Amino acid sequence: MQLTPKVKEILSWYESDNPGTKANLARILMEGRLGGTGRMVILPVDQGFEHGPARSFAPNPAGYDPRYMFELALEAGCNAYAAPLGMIEAGAATYAGAIPTILKINSSNSLSTTKDQAVTAGVRDALRLGCSAVGFTIYPSSEYQFEMIEELTEIANEAKECGLAVVVWSYPRGPMLDKTAETALDICAYAAHIAALIGAHIIKVKPPTSAISLDAAKKTYEKYPVDVNDPVARFKHVVQACFGGRRLVVFSGGEAKGSEDILNEVRAIHAAGGNGSIMGRNAFQRPKADAVKLLTDIMDVYKA
Amino acid sequence: MQLTPKVKEILSWYESDNPGTKANLARILMEGRLGGTGRMVILPVDQGFEHGPARSFAPNPAGYDPRYMFELALEAGCNAYAAPLGMIEAGAATYAGAIPTILKINSSNSLSTTKDQAVTAGVRDALRLGCSAVGFTIYPSSEYQFEMIEELTEIANEAKECGLAVVVWSYPRGPMLDKTAETALDICAYAAHIAALIGAHIIKVKPPTSAISLDAAKKTYEKYPVDVNDPVARFKHVVQACFGGRRLVVFSGGEAKGSEDILNEVRAIHAAGGNGSIMGRNAFQRPKADAVKLLTDIMDVYKA
Amino acid sequence: MQLTPKVKEILSWYESDNPGTKANLARILMEGRLGGTGRMVILPVDQGFEHGPARSFAPNPAGYDPRYMFELALEAGCNAYAAPLGMIEAGAATYAGAIPTILKINSSNSLSTTKDQAVTAGVRDALRLGCSAVGFTIYPSSEYQFEMIEELTEIANEAKECGLAVVVWSYPRGPMLDKTAETALDICAYAAHIAALIGAHIIKVKPPTSAISLDAAKKTYEKYPVDVNDPVARFKHVVQACFGGRRLVVFSGGEAKGSEDILNEVRAIHAAGGNGSIMGRNAFQRPKADAVKLLTDIMDVYKA
Amino acid sequence: MQLTPKVKEILSWYESDNPGTKANLARILMEGRLGGTGRMVILPVDQGFEHGPARSFAPNPAGYDPRYMFELALEAGCNAYAAPLGMIEAGAATYAGAIPTILKINSSNSLSTTKDQAVTAGVRDALRLGCSAVGFTIYPSSEYQFEMIEELTEIANEAKECGLAVVVWSYPRGPMLDKTAETALDICAYAAHIAALIGAHIIKVKPPTSAISLDAAKKTYEKYPVDVNDPVARFKHVVQACFGGRRLVVFSGGEAKGSEDILNEVRAIHAAGGNGSIMGRNAFQRPKADAVKLLTDIMDVYKA
Amino acid sequence: MQLTPKVKEILSWYESDNPGTKANLARILMEGRLGGTGRMVILPVDQGFEHGPARSFAPNPAGYDPRYMFELALEAGCNAYAAPLGMIEAGAATYAGAIPTILKINSSNSLSTTKDQAVTAGVRDALRLGCSAVGFTIYPSSEYQFEMIEELTEIANEAKECGLAVVVWSYPRGPMLDKTAETALDICAYAAHIAALIGAHIIKVKPPTSAISLDAAKKTYEKYPVDVNDPVARFKHVVQACFGGRRLVVFSGGEAKGSEDILNEVRAIHAAGGNGSIMGRNAFQRPKADAVKLLTDIMDVYKA
């Protein structure tokens, strides 16, 4: 299938990557209802790891079965499905070739008191499971951030040699950051920029709030203001931090909320030139028909 | 020997695994008095490591001789026998091919003040000793949990490449958890889910109590209640956390207790669709005839 | 994209393969005008290596530029494009993700007096170039056949670990075989069976003639006759030799010939349950419009 | 192109290095407007990592696009461009061979509370990206300094085997040092000397102030005084600490400041026999024409 | 230094290569009097290996000293200098960075009765010596051709990973080929095409004669004639065989001959779009002034 000019343009940004990595980026970008548009909606299901099974799946118990997630991603027409090793292993053969998968390589859990994650899979797993990308979380500002980044460095290098793409979840947290700071605009843009500098192909961050948190940065934002009360301006600033828009950036949906709130956020991402959404709990905790409806509505915004 | 439809169905859950791993799972599932039923009783003997020899074997000194354990497992018709390196080495030739073995790869001891374990064997040992699986303990919530998980990640990847099965003992303990929390229902289900996400083929957890321990989870359990006073409902919840029942889960017997208490617990596991019991001290600390009787009674429950 | 039931059935034949290999087989089977039918038309361009550039490309000089071949495969709606390293390198980035590629790992040339081939690429190349499969030629009956098979054995093992598919060109030639014998029905079926036995996922052989060549086999064919004068019966016999039809088998077009001859052959392959054609010179030596027309006509036969 | 006598002399200092490393040093020394003079102006852009994107690029938003930095370095006629992995990856193919690049191998960020850095790339990356050198920061006096130095030791050894040059940013900070001490003359000279002792080919330090900070050193400086109020004398002292001037040493520009201040500093470096400047924020935060003008003016000083 | 549009265009042909390899190709293409034109003159000195020292250097004994060759290449303004390990080692430090070098990795000698070569260096040597490329000879048609190609395959893969370029000398010789056949037009084009298919970045062949040698090819050349009596048409045909002109191809000067004959040949290469000459004996066996004059005259033709 011929790639669209938009997807070809995006691939041209990744000029140092080998054709294998480009092919896997193309597979993700050409898949599903948004295939070819340069926008993406990704279904991520690592909440069972992060928050435990009941908090994740009790609202819609069909989700206890990992095959449900593949089905949901396929029915909704997502670009890719991201999950930890066990979830991917449980459906990778049944859905082989049906939808690009992103193997989430490290995970934390709510039983941990440290801001770190465990590596639970490797590049060899990604190859044997037919994944298009590996996913990795870093916590900029954590006291473990440098170790996490160094783990990512090794995995990313190996993944790129093997023709896989690298997706980085960049979630600031640590002793310097209170709850507000974790999603403050300056911190969010910084986290996205760090992921780009480490060599991420796709960057995932949380939607930025209007806060400016880092003292050292406040002077800059006063002198070169961003209209922090305008969501579009905020998303634009994060896009800008991703190499002036030359790296793919997607935004998480965050905690479960109402559909209209989600769609408004998506409209702002779309207007700002963000590349899409990665939508977990807001999707799989609803009954499937509702989830497909929401994901489809989101995609319609991105297609406009 | 033809596999039973039940065992074939179980193997189908492990769709990403190679035939070698499936064959070893089949060997365990087709062995002994419960062979073919999809239920298992496994004899584990790592208590010498965990609690010291006298606490483990003084009640029935025959158990000091590792060959006794092979004999007990065989006579009782267990599905498999699990033990650390030295125990397996001491009988692996005499009982070669007689009963599937699970090489317990890491162990702790009562002389340690840290909630960690030492890796005492590797996949190459499991191959040279003819084991069907490797066993590994993680302590979710321990300050060492991420290191333990990363050790398991490497061992599990190598084991799967070599066609072995992976059994994970998932025992929550750590600074966030008091004694009650360690076996609370929500924590137990979480621990089982973590093992599934890391790619365990067989998950071993402790029987859950009626407690709900994690603050962040309480709201969920209020909204989507589990009948915590019904043991069957509790076991069902853990089974659900194992990919909706698509991963084998067995329950430890815990501390030595009376036969009727044990059998009642087994009846609940059976009714909940759990895959069986892993029964150490309650078996090998009794005289052999009593132990065989108890194990046989347990199996009769599972066969019903 | 959901796989068709036909493709799912085909993937189920490859039950020992990991999901990565299945995904790459699915990518080939779901691509192009025949996507989902279980039939394939593959464009192979290794004739420059085998016969030299002028004999290959002078009839249609556009073909000297490797990008032409990607374009031709895409426009015609082929399932995959197969070529040696240099040809793939020359277009793999421009056409990344646009069409599945098969990296032809070994090649011979007309300047050789030995019936052997040189390995000119490896699995690491296939990964970095984003290929879905590696292709390898063996010459059953050559004095070098065992070395060739051993090279294939190593490459196939590595490819399968990395989630790639393995395509084997099985072309009998050697001191025991005269020109007639090389495409005799018994020899052709034998060559296909050898490829299946070595673990090929896709088998490529030449269309069998009505000859029965091997003395040792004649008695069998007399006792259990094949209607050698019926092309459908001959193709059916080769399909049968591919594990009773449970391995994908495609037939080469051979030397350039008229369109109607080609289509008749294709009709016979189709009727016999063969999985398709691998069509080089008969495609790329015509002007592009003619080539697309012929390939489309062939696909229409297979779609019927 | 014949090397100049000056560059040949400089290469002769690196008598233990292999010709590959010398060739890469020569590439840097022969490039740009200062090519052949033995002086260098390097454009470093790791401030996005160190200070965040807005603080780095908001004053001149063109800099959000990594290609801008390659263009700026080229237009101004710099000797080399230094940046972290993502920045180099984003332009390494477009500007392949156009200007020597230095891959900054480790980086910190303003969200960290520890005086450490994360390794974000390796020598293999430097080779695949065509870099002439790797760059590494150490923090002498940090509680992590020995780990940092050991990381550098391994990377430098590998880089030298592969014919790359090693650039060391030596920035004292740690519990023993207050803000004044970090750039005190004795500390700065000490930091430069440590880098030389570790085997750096090019040493980068901050301009020294007139302070003498280390108690243990004060007696020496009293007995053998340096005219700390004369910038030339201070720079001379640092040059002296770099093996009596037999290692290349360049000075950072530090925080953004006025052009005349910068040029005065450059004049002092020039007079002291320092090898040049590494000028980031003072260059890329201005409009391009202004930046080129400033860099050109600096180079004119060094060429005099 | 900004690359010229012509060099950028040439680099774009190598779309699968990493920026390191592109940078080294750029270094060769931007060097010397032809820098930036897309044409090259390379000085190769492996004749001492191939023909012995006296046959090579007695006509101009200055050439016994390897440094002479670096000087000659530099003075004449060549794009690169190619030689075996010992020759490069003997001058690589003195001329580090002064001119791109090509490490000739394998060599034969006149004392051999077999058409094979010995590998005398590796990619690690190329890195430590600062070479921009490795060079490798294959003898298509030799009874050792497949072994030679397989050696090249491994070296080329490693070289590309390390960011080096690969130059292939493709010299047909073997039992099927008499002296005439070795340089026949069809054979020469075939040899060039084989090098391209193996993944060569720069292809070196001998100038083709008007002969058509391979029986199997004659029919093709009758049907699609090349004006074999026109040198320009012959060179054009070889250029065409190099992926329609999308791989760099240079022609050897062959045996020592008169300057005017050489220049006429160069004019034909130039008119045909060939990328240049690789000129050994005709250069270094003359007094240096004469050699520089001849090489300069050749370059003037290519610059026209």
PDB file of C-alpha atoms in Angstrom, chain E residues 91-276:
ATOM      1  CA  GLY E  91      51.636   6.881   6.749  1.00  0.00           C
ATOM      2  CA  ALA E  92      48.286   7.049   8.467  1.00  0.00           C
ATOM      3  CA  ALA E  93      49.523   9.126  11.395  1.00  0.00           C
ATOM      4  CA  THR E  94      51.626  11.537   9.338  1.00  0.00           C
ATOM      5  CA  TYR E  95      48.737  12.150   6.958  1.00  0.00           C
ATOM      6  CA  ALA E  96      45.905  11.758   9.464  1.00  0.00           C
ATOM      7  CA  GLY E  97      42.924  13.722   8.245  1.00  0.00           C
ATOM      8  CA  ALA E  98      44.780  14.975   5.183  1.00  0.00           C
ATOM      9  CA  ILE E  99      43.144  12.684   2.637  1.00  0.00           C
ATOM     10  CA  PRO E 100      40.441   9.999   2.850  1.00  0.00           C
ATOM     11  CA  THR E 101      41.898   6.513   2.822  1.00  0.00           C
ATOM     12  CA  ILE E 102      40.424   3.235   1.651  1.00  0.00           C
ATOM     13  CA  LEU E 103      41.802   0.195   3.435  1.00  0.00           C
ATOM     14  CA  LYS E 104      42.180  -2.596   0.887  1.00  0.00           C
ATOM     15  CA  ILE E 105      41.040  -5.545   2.972  1.00  0.00           C
ATOM     16  CA  ASN E 106      42.075  -8.451   0.757  1.00  0.00           C
ATOM     17  CA  SER E 107      44.884  -9.033  -1.710  1.00  0.00           C
ATOM     18  CA  SER E 108      46.327 -11.675  -3.982  1.00  0.00           C
ATOM     19  CA  ASN E 109      49.874 -12.065  -5.238  1.00  0.00           C
ATOM     20  CA  SER E 110      51.678 -13.324  -8.305  1.00  0.00           C
ATOM     21  CA  LEU E 111      53.003 -16.288  -6.388  1.00  0.00           C
ATOM     22  CA  SER E 112      49.558 -17.807  -6.191  1.00  0.00           C
ATOM     23  CA  THR E 113      48.186 -20.343  -8.628  1.00  0.00           C
ATOM     24  CA  THR E 114      44.618 -19.917  -7.418  1.00  0.00           C
ATOM     25  CA  LYS E 115      42.226 -17.131  -8.276  1.00  0.00           C
ATOM     26  CA  ASP E 116      41.596 -16.185  -4.694  1.00  0.00           C
ATOM     27  CA  GLN E 117      42.758 -13.497  -2.287  1.00  0.00           C
ATOM     28  CA  ALA E 118      43.754 -13.362   1.352  1.00  0.00           C
ATOM     29  CA  VAL E 119      41.963 -11.144   3.832  1.00  0.00           C
ATOM     30  CA  THR E 120      44.771  -9.091   5.366  1.00  0.00           C
ATOM     31  CA  ALA E 121      42.896  -6.572   7.503  1.00  0.00           C
ATOM     32  CA  GLY E 122      39.532  -5.896   9.092  1.00  0.00           C
ATOM     33  CA  VAL E 123      37.027  -3.230   9.926  1.00  0.00           C
ATOM     34  CA  ARG E 124      38.670  -2.562  13.287  1.00  0.00           C
ATOM     35  CA  ASP E 125      41.888  -1.755  11.418  1.00  0.00           C
ATOM     36  CA  ALA E 126      39.988   0.656   9.220  1.00  0.00           C
ATOM     37  CA  LEU E 127      38.620   2.410  12.289  1.00  0.00           C
ATOM     38  CA  ARG E 128      41.932   2.642  14.139  1.00  0.00           C
ATOM     39  CA  LEU E 129      43.620   3.939  10.978  1.00  0.00           C
ATOM     40  CA  GLY E 130      40.970   6.550  10.311  1.00  0.00           C
ATOM     41  CA  CYS E 131      39.941   5.150   6.940  1.00  0.00           C
ATOM     42  CA  SER E 132      36.760   6.295   5.228  1.00  0.00           C
ATOM     43  CA  ALA E 133      36.130   3.004   3.491  1.00  0.00           C
ATOM     44  CA  VAL E 134      37.157  -0.603   3.151  1.00  0.00           C
ATOM     45  CA  GLY E 135      38.027  -2.031  -0.239  1.00  0.00           C
ATOM     46  CA  PHE E 136      37.525  -5.634  -1.276  1.00  0.00           C
ATOM     47  CA  THR E 137      38.206  -7.554  -4.476  1.00  0.00           C
ATOM     48  CA  ILE E 138      35.938 -10.270  -5.794  1.00  0.00           C
ATOM     49  CA  TYR E 139      36.691 -12.441  -8.811  1.00  0.00           C
ATOM     50  CA  PRO E 140      33.315 -13.289 -10.362  1.00  0.00           C
ATOM     51  CA  SER E 141      33.677 -16.612 -12.192  1.00  0.00           C
ATOM     52  CA  SER E 142      36.594 -17.826 -10.078  1.00  0.00           C
ATOM     53  CA  GLU E 143      36.145 -21.205  -8.428  1.00  0.00           C
ATOM     54  CA  TYR E 144      36.600 -19.216  -5.199  1.00  0.00           C
ATOM     55  CA  GLN E 145      34.069 -16.530  -6.059  1.00  0.00           C
ATOM     56  CA  PHE E 146      31.418 -17.634  -3.591  1.00  0.00           C
ATOM     57  CA  GLU E 147      33.851 -17.773  -0.683  1.00  0.00           C
ATOM     58  CA  MET E 148      35.157 -14.326  -1.644  1.00  0.00           C
ATOM     59  CA  ILE E 149      31.632 -12.928  -1.836  1.00  0.00           C
ATOM     60  CA  GLU E 150      30.782 -14.415   1.549  1.00  0.00           C
ATOM     61  CA  GLU E 151      33.863 -12.828   3.112  1.00  0.00           C
ATOM     62  CA  LEU E 152      32.812  -9.521   1.587  1.00  0.00           C
ATOM     63  CA  THR E 153      29.267  -9.957   2.908  1.00  0.00           C
ATOM     64  CA  GLU E 154      30.473 -10.161   6.482  1.00  0.00           C
ATOM     65  CA  ILE E 155      32.973  -7.336   6.175  1.00  0.00           C
ATOM     66  CA  ALA E 156      30.501  -5.066   4.398  1.00  0.00           C
ATOM     67  CA  ASN E 157      27.851  -5.624   7.054  1.00  0.00           C
ATOM     68  CA  GLU E 158      30.307  -4.755   9.833  1.00  0.00           C
ATOM     69  CA  ALA E 159      31.680  -1.768   7.920  1.00  0.00           C
ATOM     70  CA  LYS E 160      28.203  -0.348   7.360  1.00  0.00           C
ATOM     71  CA  GLU E 161      27.303  -0.713  11.030  1.00  0.00           C
ATOM     72  CA  CYS E 162      30.477   1.246  11.862  1.00  0.00           C
ATOM     73  CA  GLY E 163      29.695   4.038   9.423  1.00  0.00           C
ATOM     74  CA  LEU E 164      32.304   3.126   6.788  1.00  0.00           C
ATOM     75  CA  ALA E 165      31.819   2.966   3.036  1.00  0.00           C
ATOM     76  CA  VAL E 166      32.444  -0.191   0.996  1.00  0.00           C
ATOM     77  CA  VAL E 167      34.397  -0.162  -2.262  1.00  0.00           C
ATOM     78  CA  VAL E 168      34.309  -3.322  -4.361  1.00  0.00           C
ATOM     79  CA  TRP E 169      36.859  -4.206  -7.025  1.00  0.00           C
ATOM     80  CA  SER E 170      34.909  -6.575  -9.271  1.00  0.00           C
ATOM     81  CA  TYR E 171      37.353  -8.357 -11.564  1.00  0.00           C
ATOM     82  CA  PRO E 172      35.970 -11.325 -13.479  1.00  0.00           C
ATOM     83  CA  ARG E 173      38.363 -14.198 -13.908  1.00  0.00           C
ATOM     84  CA  GLY E 174      38.027 -17.941 -13.774  1.00  0.00           C
ATOM     85  CA  PRO E 175      37.760 -21.135 -15.736  1.00  0.00           C
ATOM     86  CA  MET E 176      34.923 -19.906 -17.973  1.00  0.00           C
ATOM     87  CA  LEU E 177      36.728 -16.743 -19.007  1.00  0.00           C
ATOM     88  CA  ASP E 178      39.684 -16.305 -21.318  1.00  0.00           C
ATOM     89  CA  LYS E 179      41.722 -13.086 -21.354  1.00  0.00           C
ATOM     90  CA  THR E 180      39.286 -11.457 -23.790  1.00  0.00           C
ATOM     91  CA  ALA E 181      36.263 -12.406 -21.760  1.00  0.00           C
ATOM     92  CA  GLU E 182      37.640 -10.840 -18.574  1.00  0.00           C
ATOM     93  CA  THR E 183      37.096  -7.351 -19.947  1.00  0.00           C
ATOM     94  CA  ALA E 184      34.295  -8.070 -22.416  1.00  0.00           C
ATOM     95  CA  LEU E 185      31.478  -5.549 -22.246  1.00  0.00           C
ATOM     96  CA  ASP E 186      28.832  -8.002 -21.082  1.00  0.00           C
ATOM     97  CA  ILE E 187      31.134  -9.488 -18.445  1.00  0.00           C
ATOM     98  CA  CYS E 188      32.251  -6.094 -17.209  1.00  0.00           C
ATOM     99  CA  ALA E 189      28.659  -4.884 -16.858  1.00  0.00           C
ATOM    100  CA  TYR E 190      27.768  -8.134 -15.133  1.00  0.00           C
ATOM    101  CA  ALA E 191      30.661  -7.766 -12.683  1.00  0.00           C
ATOM    102  CA  ALA E 192      29.617  -4.219 -11.870  1.00  0.00           C
ATOM    103  CA  HIS E 193      26.026  -5.325 -11.332  1.00  0.00           C
ATOM    104  CA  ILE E 194      27.093  -8.121  -8.994  1.00  0.00           C
ATOM    105  CA  ALA E 195      29.023  -5.619  -6.863  1.00  0.00           C
ATOM    106  CA  ALA E 196      25.948  -3.386  -6.709  1.00  0.00           C
ATOM    107  CA  LEU E 197      23.755  -6.325  -5.687  1.00  0.00           C
ATOM    108  CA  ILE E 198      26.126  -7.251  -2.854  1.00  0.00           C
ATOM    109  CA  GLY E 199      25.707  -3.740  -1.509  1.00  0.00           C
ATOM    110  CA  ALA E 200      28.847  -1.906  -2.696  1.00  0.00           C
ATOM    111  CA  HIS E 201      28.809   1.867  -2.323  1.00  0.00           C
ATOM    112  CA  ILE E 202      31.571   2.407  -4.893  1.00  0.00           C
ATOM    113  CA  ILE E 203      32.171  -0.072  -7.685  1.00  0.00           C
ATOM    114  CA  LYS E 204      35.494  -0.436  -9.447  1.00  0.00           C
ATOM    115  CA  VAL E 205      35.709  -2.300 -12.748  1.00  0.00           C
ATOM    116  CA  LYS E 206      38.051  -2.361 -15.709  1.00  0.00           C
ATOM    117  CA  PRO E 207      37.175  -0.443 -18.855  1.00  0.00           C
ATOM    118  CA  PRO E 208      35.050  -2.713 -21.036  1.00  0.00           C
ATOM    119  CA  THR E 209      36.171  -3.779 -24.492  1.00  0.00           C
ATOM    120  CA  SER E 210      33.881  -4.240 -27.477  1.00  0.00           C
ATOM    121  CA  ALA E 211      33.698  -8.013 -26.985  1.00  0.00           C
ATOM    122  CA  ILE E 212      30.500  -9.792 -25.951  1.00  0.00           C
ATOM    123  CA  SER E 213      31.651 -12.986 -24.385  1.00  0.00           C
ATOM    124  CA  LEU E 214      28.970 -14.980 -22.635  1.00  0.00           C
ATOM    125  CA  ASP E 215      27.075 -17.204 -25.079  1.00  0.00           C
ATOM    126  CA  ALA E 216      23.897 -16.967 -23.062  1.00  0.00           C
ATOM    127  CA  ALA E 217      24.026 -13.168 -23.326  1.00  0.00           C
ATOM    128  CA  LYS E 218      24.726 -12.798 -27.039  1.00  0.00           C
ATOM    129  CA  LYS E 219      21.096 -13.135 -28.072  1.00  0.00           C
ATOM    130  CA  THR E 220      20.151 -10.314 -25.731  1.00  0.00           C
ATOM    131  CA  TYR E 221      22.823  -7.996 -27.067  1.00  0.00           C
ATOM    132  CA  GLU E 222      21.716  -8.788 -30.625  1.00  0.00           C
ATOM    133  CA  LYS E 223      18.132  -7.942 -29.813  1.00  0.00           C
ATOM    134  CA  TYR E 224      18.958  -4.912 -27.660  1.00  0.00           C
ATOM    135  CA  PRO E 225      22.216  -3.775 -29.198  1.00  0.00           C
ATOM    136  CA  VAL E 226      24.841  -1.609 -27.542  1.00  0.00           C
ATOM    137  CA  ASP E 227      27.157   0.272 -29.921  1.00  0.00           C
ATOM    138  CA  VAL E 228      30.158  -1.717 -28.748  1.00  0.00           C
ATOM    139  CA  ASN E 229      32.554   0.211 -30.947  1.00  0.00           C
ATOM    140  CA  ASP E 230      31.752   3.473 -29.186  1.00  0.00           C
ATOM    141  CA  PRO E 231      33.627   3.704 -25.888  1.00  0.00           C
ATOM    142  CA  VAL E 232      31.056   6.126 -24.539  1.00  0.00           C
ATOM    143  CA  ALA E 233      28.252   3.655 -25.248  1.00  0.00           C
ATOM    144  CA  ARG E 234      30.245   0.914 -23.540  1.00  0.00           C
ATOM    145  CA  PHE E 235      30.854   2.965 -20.397  1.00  0.00           C
ATOM    146  CA  LYS E 236      27.202   4.033 -20.430  1.00  0.00           C
ATOM    147  CA  HIS E 237      26.182   0.393 -20.450  1.00  0.00           C
ATOM    148  CA  VAL E 238      28.319  -0.296 -17.380  1.00  0.00           C
ATOM    149  CA  VAL E 239      26.944   2.785 -15.625  1.00  0.00           C
ATOM    150  CA  GLN E 240      23.451   1.500 -16.419  1.00  0.00           C
ATOM    151  CA  ALA E 241      24.333  -1.852 -14.867  1.00  0.00           C
ATOM    152  CA  CYS E 242      25.119   0.022 -11.646  1.00  0.00           C
ATOM    153  CA  PHE E 243      21.443   0.435 -10.747  1.00  0.00           C
ATOM    154  CA  GLY E 244      20.756   2.793 -13.652  1.00  0.00           C
ATOM    155  CA  GLY E 245      23.559   5.090 -12.492  1.00  0.00           C
ATOM    156  CA  ARG E 246      22.515   5.192  -8.843  1.00  0.00           C
ATOM    157  CA  ARG E 247      25.722   3.601  -7.574  1.00  0.00           C
ATOM    158  CA  LEU E 248      29.141   5.250  -7.899  1.00  0.00           C
ATOM    159  CA  VAL E 249      31.309   3.465 -10.457  1.00  0.00           C
ATOM    160  CA  VAL E 250      34.943   4.159 -11.234  1.00  0.00           C
ATOM    161  CA  PHE E 251      37.183   2.603 -13.822  1.00  0.00           C
ATOM    162  CA  SER E 252      40.734   1.398 -13.422  1.00  0.00           C
ATOM    163  CA  GLY E 253      43.419   2.587 -15.771  1.00  0.00           C
ATOM    164  CA  GLY E 254      44.730  -0.889 -16.284  1.00  0.00           C
ATOM    165  CA  GLU E 255      48.240  -1.466 -17.579  1.00  0.00           C
ATOM    166  CA  ALA E 256      50.619   1.425 -17.983  1.00  0.00           C
ATOM    167  CA  LYS E 257      50.009   3.274 -21.213  1.00  0.00           C
ATOM    168  CA  GLY E 258      50.423   6.658 -22.872  1.00  0.00           C
ATOM    169  CA  SER E 259      48.860   9.768 -21.433  1.00  0.00           C
ATOM    170  CA  GLU E 260      46.761  10.534 -24.471  1.00  0.00           C
ATOM    171  CA  ASP E 261      45.257   7.043 -24.483  1.00  0.00           C
ATOM    172  CA  ILE E 262      44.410   7.499 -20.856  1.00  0.00           C
ATOM    173  CA  LEU E 263      42.839  10.897 -21.384  1.00  0.00           C
ATOM    174  CA  ASN E 264      40.759   9.609 -24.261  1.00  0.00           C
ATOM    175  CA  GLU E 265      39.444   6.872 -22.049  1.00  0.00           C
ATOM    176  CA  VAL E 266      38.696   9.404 -19.334  1.00  0.00           C
ATOM    177  CA  ARG E 267      36.826  11.580 -21.819  1.00  0.00           C
ATOM    178  CA  ALA E 268      34.643   8.621 -22.682  1.00  0.00           C
ATOM    179  CA  ILE E 269      33.995   7.812 -19.020  1.00  0.00           C
ATOM    180  CA  HIS E 270      33.122  11.436 -18.432  1.00  0.00           C
ATOM    181  CA  ALA E 271      30.757  11.589 -21.403  1.00  0.00           C
ATOM    182  CA  ALA E 272      29.110   8.337 -20.292  1.00  0.00           C
ATOM    183  CA  GLY E 273      28.383   9.635 -16.820  1.00  0.00           C
ATOM    184  CA  GLY E 274      30.893   7.381 -15.077  1.00  0.00           C
ATOM    185  CA  ASN E 275      32.047   8.674 -11.726  1.00  0.00           C
ATOM    186  CA  GLY E 276      35.759   8.655 -12.311  1.00  0.00           C
TER     187      GLY E 276
END
